Amino acid sequence: MDVETPEPTAVVPLVLVLHDEAVQRDDLVERLRGHLGMRFRVLAAAGVREAADALAHAIGVGRPIALVISLMRLPDGSAIELFGHVKAASPATRRILLSRPEDTEATLQAITLAQVDRYLALPAEPLAERLFAMVDDLLGEWSAQHGGSQLGVSVLGHRYSSSAYVIKDYLSRSLVPFTWFDLSDDPQAQALARDLNLPNPAPTTVLLDDGRALYGPSIAQLAEALELTEPATLDRYDLVVVGGGPAGLSAAVAAACDGMTVVVVEDDCPGGQAAGTVQMDNHLGFPAGLTGADFAHRALAQAKRLGVQWCSAKVATGLLPLRGAHRVMLDDGTVVVGRSVLVATGMTWRRLDAPGVEDLLNSGVYYGYSKAETRQTRGEDVVVAGSGDAAGSAALDFAKHARSVVLVVRERSLDEAAVCAEIAERIAAEPGIRVVPDCEVGEVRGYGRLEKVVLLFSATGSTEVLTASNLYVLTGTVPFSGWLRDVVAQDEYGFVLTDVEVARRPELLPMPWSEERQPLLAETSIPGVFAAGDVRAGSVKRISSAIGQGSVAVAGIGRYLASLSPAD
């Protein structure tokens, strides 16, 4: 195995190659070094033990591990064993499996269990060239997420602090690794707060290993510090995309490929709700499947490579339409101007109208959930409110860790709820989940954090008081279109009308259609303003559909831009 010498300068990420044949291994390593240059340090290992030592050393000296490439069968073990160790020690590390014909069954198992990001069937000639496309894709994705600012992040706060929850949730869905210090019961965290001279009660504090400390930061401040956003630098763009979910990112990539100047305005992290717990098993070209977060960050890396600007942690608050110069107002007081605008703001969770909810929001009452949160509920009592697949899946995930889980559904039974049969069967077989039908959350109580959830039974009007420290609300979604009210036509439910629907429902238009032509494909009631994805009326609420809609909308956008005069 190559011996690594410490470098006093910038830490270069590691790429590790495992192969049992020395000549092929050395040739592949040399080719990779020539291909990657000084951006990555390429090391070689002959087996699992050597690789484990190299990985342990890299972690010990703070060297990021970007990629591991390994044969399935090695002299002292298998790639599956190695990848399991890598996933536990460095979750962000990408993994490529090289599979010989005799390893087909093991390879399929690895793909099914999502233990690999890519695989290459051998023999593959020429190996280096066949492999480089995968390497570039994965390293580009890794660099977009972790290469811009390889800062260590620590979060110091209270378990049920609203600001701590928001920060941890944002970091988790942005795939930023961080260390959590709980001031509630962790002596080490309390000692750290004293060393920092923090007041009591202490604000949620984010520590970066370059010496900076952010006290009670907003998400916008945190995103800027971690280089997860960039300012909109042009006076006017060809296209302003509002919403960085699947539809918005798809449109941004397609528009940039057509030579347009594009900026994406996103109020959160890449992917929107898709960056949470979504697992995409039917996405063409990814036999191992990929998570919503993986998809979103891959798409963002692709968009940035094509020149798209990413303006995140900014909330669009209004739209001032003006031919050739539509103005999108943001919550920080700035304005982004586009010759055209695509609305791709998707859906948001339906708010729970019950006493106490707003007071305890993010302090025990949460909308949606992430996988990372489930592990924090060990030994706690959890209530999940909702009747769909999202609520059912959440109940199953929390049951792996929480002391008890209560699933509250409005329907008279789980069979009548909008839960697929497979999830319903798994819930019925899970002893840690109690299903309470024909019921809804009537009230929540607590001082500074959730303590009680009051259930209201629809048929009898009776109540039941549950002791709970966490309530997760997944009672459906509504279109995120309020910022366009009285500007762009919407249907009775808040979905944005486009193309033929604009002409068919003139009574819903805030102002008459101003062009002699009919609305273009995906165009709203405002010429030059388009919509795609779940926020669009009549759309199929699927990630794959949103991706297609975003790309297709660019055809209409291109026609609109071509119709503008040079003065516009």
XYZ file of C-alpha atoms in Angstrom:
568
model
C 0.000 0.000 0.000
C 1.209 3.531 -0.702
C 2.543 5.391 2.320
C 0.961 8.790 2.828
C 3.060 11.629 4.176
C 1.410 14.443 6.117
C 0.872 17.676 4.212
C 1.132 20.976 6.067
C -0.967 22.809 3.472
C -4.566 22.372 2.315
C -6.093 18.957 2.945
C -6.686 17.159 -0.359
C -9.574 14.661 -0.469
C -8.752 10.971 -0.791
C -9.647 8.480 -3.530
C -8.857 4.858 -2.600
C -8.506 2.034 -5.155
C -8.617 -1.680 -4.218
C -7.589 -4.386 -6.680
C -6.061 -7.812 -6.141
C -3.784 -7.699 -9.200
C -0.785 -5.428 -8.668
C -0.141 -4.529 -12.310
C -3.744 -3.542 -13.030
C -3.984 -1.739 -9.693
C -0.864 0.332 -10.283
C -1.894 1.146 -13.850
C -5.355 2.260 -12.742
C -3.965 4.405 -9.932
C -1.495 6.142 -12.251
C -4.211 6.842 -14.800
C -6.493 8.235 -12.101
C -3.714 10.465 -10.770
C -3.157 11.847 -14.244
C -6.870 12.330 -14.787
C -7.655 13.970 -11.428
C -4.469 16.003 -11.062
C -3.875 17.704 -7.719
C -7.562 17.959 -6.806
C -7.606 14.491 -5.210
C -4.980 12.217 -3.672
C -5.219 8.682 -5.126
C -4.004 5.771 -2.978
C -4.017 2.023 -3.584
C -4.629 -1.011 -1.358
C -4.517 -4.746 -2.040
C -7.095 -5.820 0.540
C -9.677 -4.900 3.151
C -7.156 -4.680 6.010
C -4.852 -2.287 4.167
C -7.825 -0.186 3.074
C -9.182 -0.005 6.628
C -5.790 1.223 7.872
C -5.658 3.883 5.144
C -9.192 5.038 5.909
C -8.523 5.177 9.654
C -5.407 7.263 9.049
C -7.256 9.636 6.729
C -10.021 10.146 9.276
C -7.440 10.624 12.021
C -5.656 13.434 10.168
C -8.905 15.027 9.021
C -8.571 14.091 5.369
C -11.971 13.825 3.606
C -12.605 10.493 1.867
C -14.332 11.257 -1.411
C -14.421 7.920 -3.233
C -13.593 4.230 -2.783
C -13.288 1.946 -5.852
C -13.082 -1.767 -5.096
C -13.275 -5.199 -6.637
C -15.996 -7.384 -5.143
C -13.614 -10.167 -4.056
C -10.392 -9.303 -2.289
C -7.731 -11.578 -0.768
C -8.887 -10.954 2.814
C -12.578 -10.143 2.422
C -15.117 -8.518 0.144
C -16.085 -5.055 -1.019
C -19.396 -5.446 0.834
C -17.531 -5.705 4.125
C -15.355 -2.740 3.206
C -18.257 -0.572 2.004
C -20.147 -1.225 5.219
C -17.179 0.076 7.185
C -16.857 3.080 4.867
C -20.554 3.947 5.143
C -20.374 3.917 8.944
C -17.111 5.861 9.228
C -17.650 8.345 6.387
C -21.297 8.472 5.192
C -20.568 11.026 2.456
C -17.995 8.806 0.728
C -19.027 7.539 -2.718
C -18.529 3.859 -3.605
C -17.890 2.152 -6.973
C -17.959 -1.644 -7.228
C -15.961 -3.538 -9.882
C -17.746 -6.838 -10.462
C -16.455 -9.931 -12.233
C -18.940 -12.376 -13.854
C -18.739 -14.837 -10.965
C -19.803 -12.072 -8.545
C -23.203 -11.409 -10.143
C -25.325 -12.594 -7.207
C -23.310 -10.659 -4.619
C -23.383 -7.564 -6.840
C -27.176 -7.688 -7.116
C -27.395 -7.976 -3.340
C -25.129 -4.952 -2.907
C -27.253 -2.935 -5.345
C -30.473 -3.977 -3.606
C -29.137 -2.968 -0.209
C -27.919 0.384 -1.611
C -24.353 -0.382 -0.592
C -22.911 1.005 -3.837
C -23.352 4.222 -5.808
C -22.177 2.767 -9.136
C -20.997 -0.597 -10.424
C -18.991 -1.610 -13.474
C -19.194 -5.153 -14.839
C -15.815 -6.648 -15.777
C -14.213 -7.186 -18.176
C -14.601 -3.568 -19.286
C -12.130 -2.474 -21.928
C -10.518 -0.048 -21.724
C -11.158 -0.076 -17.982
C -9.834 3.392 -17.170
C -11.909 5.158 -19.814
C -15.064 3.218 -18.908
C -14.531 4.045 -15.252
C -13.654 7.734 -15.596
C -17.215 8.788 -16.469
C -18.463 7.278 -13.206
C -15.576 8.776 -11.259
C -16.164 12.266 -12.663
C -19.895 12.048 -11.941
C -19.487 10.947 -8.330
C -16.576 13.254 -7.536
C -18.398 16.193 -9.107
C -21.404 15.425 -6.928
C -19.215 14.958 -3.833
C -17.335 18.192 -4.463
C -20.561 20.154 -4.896
C -21.730 18.966 -1.490
C -18.492 18.802 0.485
C -15.642 20.204 -1.564
C -16.514 23.884 -1.572
C -16.137 24.242 2.146
C -14.699 21.224 3.927
C -15.426 22.694 7.328
C -16.088 20.668 10.420
C -19.431 21.727 11.873
C -20.615 21.431 15.480
C -24.013 22.497 16.773
C -24.463 23.402 20.425
C -28.017 23.750 21.712
C -30.994 22.307 23.534
C -32.812 19.196 22.288
C -36.201 20.942 22.152
C -35.006 24.365 21.059
C -36.873 25.562 17.975
C -33.775 27.189 16.486
C -31.645 24.085 17.146
C -34.173 21.890 15.365
C -34.309 24.169 12.316
C -30.516 24.248 12.035
C -30.063 20.495 12.486
C -32.841 19.759 10.016
C -31.303 22.062 7.405
C -27.827 20.561 7.815
C -29.143 16.998 7.643
C -31.124 17.566 4.459
C -28.211 19.509 2.956
C -26.006 16.437 3.594
C -23.638 18.448 5.801
C -22.115 16.225 8.526
C -22.161 17.814 11.972
C -21.577 16.984 15.614
C -24.460 17.657 17.993
C -23.860 18.809 21.592
C -27.027 18.736 23.715
C -26.944 21.363 26.464
C -29.913 19.704 28.145
C -28.025 16.768 29.687
C -24.524 16.546 28.192
C -21.743 17.635 30.630
C -19.311 18.000 27.724
C -21.713 20.381 25.973
C -22.223 22.373 29.162
C -18.461 22.644 29.671
C -18.068 23.823 26.079
C -20.721 26.503 26.649
C -18.797 27.746 29.691
C -15.554 27.843 27.697
C -17.343 29.984 25.102
C -18.773 32.258 27.823
C -22.271 31.672 26.522
C -25.137 33.165 28.530
C -27.686 30.985 30.299
C -29.904 30.067 28.524
C -27.430 29.793 25.665
C -28.403 30.522 22.060
C -28.055 27.763 19.517
C -24.429 28.053 18.464
C -22.755 26.698 15.329
C -18.997 26.191 15.592
C -16.831 25.877 12.475
C -13.374 24.380 12.685
C -11.841 27.455 11.030
C -12.513 29.279 14.312
C -15.792 30.996 13.481
C -18.778 30.800 15.799
C -22.330 31.648 14.726
C -24.654 32.559 17.580
C -28.336 31.924 16.859
C -27.784 32.104 13.080
C -30.586 32.266 10.565
C -30.602 29.634 7.831
C -29.503 32.327 5.373
C -26.491 33.189 7.566
C -25.631 29.515 8.000
C -25.893 28.818 4.265
C -23.597 31.741 3.502
C -21.028 30.664 6.097
C -20.952 27.120 4.679
C -20.890 28.362 1.070
C -24.171 26.608 0.332
C -25.538 29.649 -1.481
C -24.348 32.384 -3.784
C -25.683 35.857 -4.547
C -27.589 36.680 -7.725
C -24.981 38.750 -9.553
C -26.649 39.660 -12.861
C -28.901 42.665 -13.330
C -31.273 40.486 -15.352
C -31.454 36.784 -16.132
C -33.057 35.006 -19.048
C -34.814 32.776 -16.522
C -35.470 33.060 -12.801
C -36.513 29.691 -11.361
C -38.357 29.992 -8.055
C -38.049 26.633 -6.321
C -35.103 24.238 -6.268
C -37.019 20.965 -6.210
C -37.074 18.350 -8.998
C -39.051 20.557 -11.425
C -36.970 23.665 -10.799
C -33.615 21.898 -11.049
C -34.705 20.036 -14.188
C -35.740 23.303 -15.828
C -32.529 25.039 -14.766
C -30.374 22.325 -16.338
C -32.405 22.293 -19.570
C -32.396 26.091 -19.837
C -28.662 26.335 -19.191
C -28.049 23.714 -21.884
C -30.010 25.972 -24.256
C -27.644 28.840 -23.472
C -29.887 30.819 -21.099
C -28.607 32.673 -18.049
C -30.363 31.078 -15.088
C -30.659 31.658 -11.348
C -32.534 29.362 -8.966
C -34.134 30.934 -5.882
C -34.780 28.297 -3.215
C -36.007 28.927 0.329
C -34.436 25.747 1.699
C -31.987 23.085 0.560
C -31.792 21.383 -2.860
C -34.727 19.128 -3.608
C -37.312 20.719 -1.322
C -39.483 18.026 0.273
C -37.817 15.436 -1.968
C -34.632 15.925 0.077
C -36.282 14.429 3.158
C -37.169 10.745 3.358
C -38.005 10.042 -0.286
C -36.411 6.896 -1.756
C -36.489 6.864 -5.567
C -36.439 3.241 -6.719
C -37.984 3.835 -10.154
C -35.613 6.503 -11.466
C -34.304 5.400 -14.847
C -30.577 4.652 -14.903
C -30.116 4.026 -11.165
C -30.663 0.296 -10.517
C -29.675 0.682 -6.860
C -32.147 3.538 -6.445
C -31.222 6.827 -4.851
C -32.589 9.066 -2.156
C -34.326 12.332 -2.880
C -31.383 14.159 -1.326
C -28.900 12.309 -3.547
C -30.939 13.141 -6.633
C -31.250 16.805 -5.678
C -27.550 17.269 -4.989
C -26.588 15.466 -8.200
C -28.930 17.760 -10.131
C -27.543 20.838 -8.388
C -23.960 19.818 -9.171
C -24.945 19.400 -12.820
C -26.705 22.775 -12.874
C -23.726 24.567 -11.350
C -21.377 22.968 -13.845
C -23.549 24.455 -16.586
C -23.345 27.942 -15.050
C -26.628 28.076 -13.106
C -26.463 30.335 -10.046
C -27.874 28.877 -6.822
C -29.454 31.447 -4.504
C -30.702 29.407 -1.541
C -32.160 30.235 1.871
C -34.113 33.041 0.207
C -37.912 33.147 0.276
C -39.853 34.642 -2.628
C -42.457 36.997 -1.169
C -43.953 38.570 -4.283
C -43.923 38.934 -8.049
C -44.132 42.212 -9.977
C -44.747 41.294 -13.638
C -43.285 43.511 -16.332
C -42.696 42.372 -19.901
C -39.093 41.306 -20.287
C -38.220 42.276 -16.697
C -40.334 40.346 -14.180
C -39.308 41.191 -10.626
C -39.188 38.497 -7.928
C -39.112 40.040 -4.456
C -37.217 38.172 -1.724
C -37.615 38.166 2.043
C -34.268 39.922 2.605
C -35.451 42.953 0.629
C -33.544 42.144 -2.541
C -35.069 41.771 -5.995
C -34.116 39.316 -8.755
C -35.099 40.290 -12.300
C -35.786 37.840 -15.115
C -36.924 38.103 -18.718
C -38.952 35.020 -17.790
C -39.880 33.294 -14.522
C -40.643 29.655 -13.738
C -42.744 28.971 -10.635
C -41.692 25.575 -9.233
C -42.403 26.078 -5.536
C -44.119 22.723 -5.082
C -46.127 21.854 -2.005
C -45.929 22.590 1.699
C -47.370 20.710 4.672
C -50.951 21.499 5.595
C -50.937 23.381 8.878
C -52.594 21.857 11.933
C -55.266 24.162 13.356
C -55.244 23.196 17.031
C -54.570 25.170 20.230
C -50.921 25.229 21.291
C -49.432 24.131 17.962
C -47.887 27.442 16.952
C -46.445 28.012 20.434
C -44.671 24.631 20.377
C -43.700 24.573 16.699
C -40.250 22.951 16.328
C -40.173 22.459 20.094
C -41.885 19.094 19.995
C -44.381 19.762 17.197
C -42.962 19.245 13.712
C -44.188 19.221 10.122
C -42.653 16.364 8.171
C -39.636 14.425 9.418
C -36.238 13.127 8.397
C -34.507 9.816 9.016
C -31.953 11.517 11.252
C -34.711 12.608 13.648
C -35.924 9.080 14.276
C -32.696 8.148 16.064
C -33.082 11.076 18.458
C -36.384 9.737 19.809
C -34.867 6.687 21.498
C -36.778 6.048 24.717
C -39.343 8.773 23.960
C -43.067 8.775 23.154
C -44.001 9.833 19.619
C -47.337 10.752 18.053
C -47.704 10.787 14.246
C -50.786 12.482 12.762
C -51.737 11.584 9.208
C -53.493 9.055 7.025
C -51.194 8.692 4.005
C -48.105 6.721 3.089
C -45.836 9.450 4.485
C -47.432 9.182 7.945
C -47.419 5.382 7.839
C -43.756 5.275 6.837
C -42.911 7.761 9.574
C -44.625 5.625 12.204
C -42.611 2.590 11.084
C -39.344 4.543 11.126
C -39.952 5.964 14.590
C -40.981 2.546 15.930
C -37.385 1.377 15.408
C -36.169 3.777 18.078
C -38.972 5.363 20.132
C -40.457 3.833 23.267
C -43.966 4.120 21.838
C -45.590 5.382 18.646
C -49.229 6.417 18.268
C -50.541 6.854 14.722
C -53.595 9.141 14.609
C -55.848 8.751 11.534
C -59.107 10.506 10.748
C -60.646 7.515 8.983
C -62.605 4.861 10.859
C -59.835 2.331 10.295
C -56.385 2.081 8.745
C -57.949 0.094 5.879
C -59.994 3.155 4.924
C -57.002 5.496 5.096
C -54.873 6.430 2.090
C -52.080 4.063 3.141
C -50.889 1.453 0.672
C -51.539 -2.178 1.578
C -47.862 -2.990 2.154
C -47.361 -0.192 4.693
C -50.675 -1.018 6.402
C -49.601 -4.650 6.797
C -46.249 -3.644 8.260
C -47.951 -1.290 10.727
C -50.350 -4.025 11.811
C -47.402 -6.350 12.433
C -45.419 -3.767 14.441
C -46.164 -4.125 18.186
C -44.631 -0.729 18.961
C -47.292 1.156 16.979
C -50.789 1.876 18.282
C -53.246 3.038 15.602
C -55.983 5.387 16.866
C -58.715 5.725 14.180
C -61.622 8.154 13.761
C -59.600 10.760 15.617
C -57.603 13.969 15.242
C -55.289 16.128 17.318
C -57.475 18.526 19.289
C -54.842 20.330 21.358
C -51.184 20.206 22.398
C -49.800 21.278 25.746
C -46.424 22.011 27.218
C -44.182 24.664 28.702
C -41.272 25.400 26.376
C -41.575 21.897 24.879
C -44.325 19.425 24.054
C -45.608 17.404 27.004
C -49.181 16.357 26.182
C -51.213 15.648 23.038
C -54.984 15.738 23.380
C -56.825 13.464 20.959
C -60.371 14.336 19.900
C -62.599 11.467 18.758
C -64.867 12.529 15.923
C -67.820 10.218 16.544
C -68.273 10.786 20.281
C -66.539 14.109 20.927
C -64.600 12.477 23.759
C -60.904 13.110 24.356
C -57.793 11.200 25.382
C -54.672 12.833 26.779
C -51.367 11.274 25.718
C -47.971 11.919 27.236
C -45.638 12.650 24.339
C -42.453 14.565 23.659
C -42.815 14.574 19.852
C -45.735 15.182 17.496
C -45.058 14.809 13.768
C -47.777 16.249 11.539
C -48.123 14.679 8.087
C -51.745 15.446 7.278
C -51.304 16.258 3.609
C -49.881 19.095 1.563
C -51.119 22.272 -0.112
C -49.561 24.216 -3.017
C -46.966 26.811 -2.024
C -48.501 29.602 -4.061
C -49.671 32.203 -1.554
C -46.906 34.585 -2.605
C -48.560 34.760 -6.060
C -52.096 35.444 -4.835
C -53.896 38.186 -6.839
C -51.107 38.132 -9.445
C -51.219 34.718 -11.146
C -54.431 32.741 -11.730
C -54.994 29.817 -9.358
C -57.776 27.288 -8.969
C -59.949 26.820 -5.897
C -57.193 24.862 -4.139
C -54.336 27.251 -4.861
C -52.793 25.354 -7.787
C -51.426 27.595 -10.544
C -53.330 27.504 -13.858
C -51.283 27.085 -17.034
C -51.730 27.006 -20.860
C -55.167 25.652 -21.828
C -56.572 26.024 -18.295
C -55.874 29.767 -18.416
C -58.090 30.099 -21.479
C -60.758 27.759 -20.125
C -61.218 29.530 -16.793
C -61.090 33.299 -17.449
C -63.162 33.993 -14.320
C -60.179 33.007 -12.169
C -57.706 35.422 -13.789
C -56.720 38.347 -11.529
C -56.220 40.373 -14.720
C -57.232 39.606 -18.319
C -54.848 37.750 -20.636
C -52.878 40.527 -22.352
C -51.623 38.810 -25.517
C -53.346 38.132 -28.829
C -51.816 34.653 -28.888
C -52.884 31.782 -26.624
C -50.754 30.896 -23.550
C -47.698 28.831 -24.389
C -46.913 25.412 -22.978
C -46.710 25.717 -19.141
C -47.333 29.498 -19.296
C -49.489 31.024 -16.558
C -51.997 33.878 -16.832
C -49.041 36.299 -16.915
C -47.090 36.217 -20.209
C -43.507 35.169 -19.543
C -44.323 33.543 -16.195
C -44.460 29.739 -16.330
C -45.179 26.963 -13.823
C -44.075 23.334 -13.461
C -44.171 20.565 -10.905
C -46.613 19.944 -8.089
C -47.668 23.596 -7.786
C -49.178 23.437 -11.289
C -52.880 22.620 -11.612
C -53.555 19.164 -13.016
C -50.019 17.869 -12.522
C -49.261 14.299 -11.483
C -47.726 14.474 -8.013
C -44.645 12.362 -8.699
C -40.962 13.284 -8.701
C -40.479 11.790 -12.175
C -43.416 13.842 -13.460
C -41.991 17.029 -11.941
C -38.632 16.363 -13.589
C -40.328 15.967 -16.958
C -42.496 19.053 -16.500
C -39.503 21.217 -15.644
C -37.673 20.169 -18.783
C -40.752 20.508 -21.008
C -41.540 23.998 -19.648
C -38.241 25.233 -21.064
C -39.616 24.678 -24.560
C -42.344 27.230 -23.869
C -39.879 29.553 -22.161
C -37.583 29.426 -25.187
C -40.450 30.355 -27.525
C -41.424 33.243 -25.271
C -37.879 34.640 -25.089
C -37.563 34.378 -28.879
C -40.715 36.516 -29.251
C -39.294 39.417 -27.204
C -37.837 42.391 -28.990
C -34.207 43.416 -28.319
C -35.537 46.292 -26.209
C -37.178 43.744 -23.902
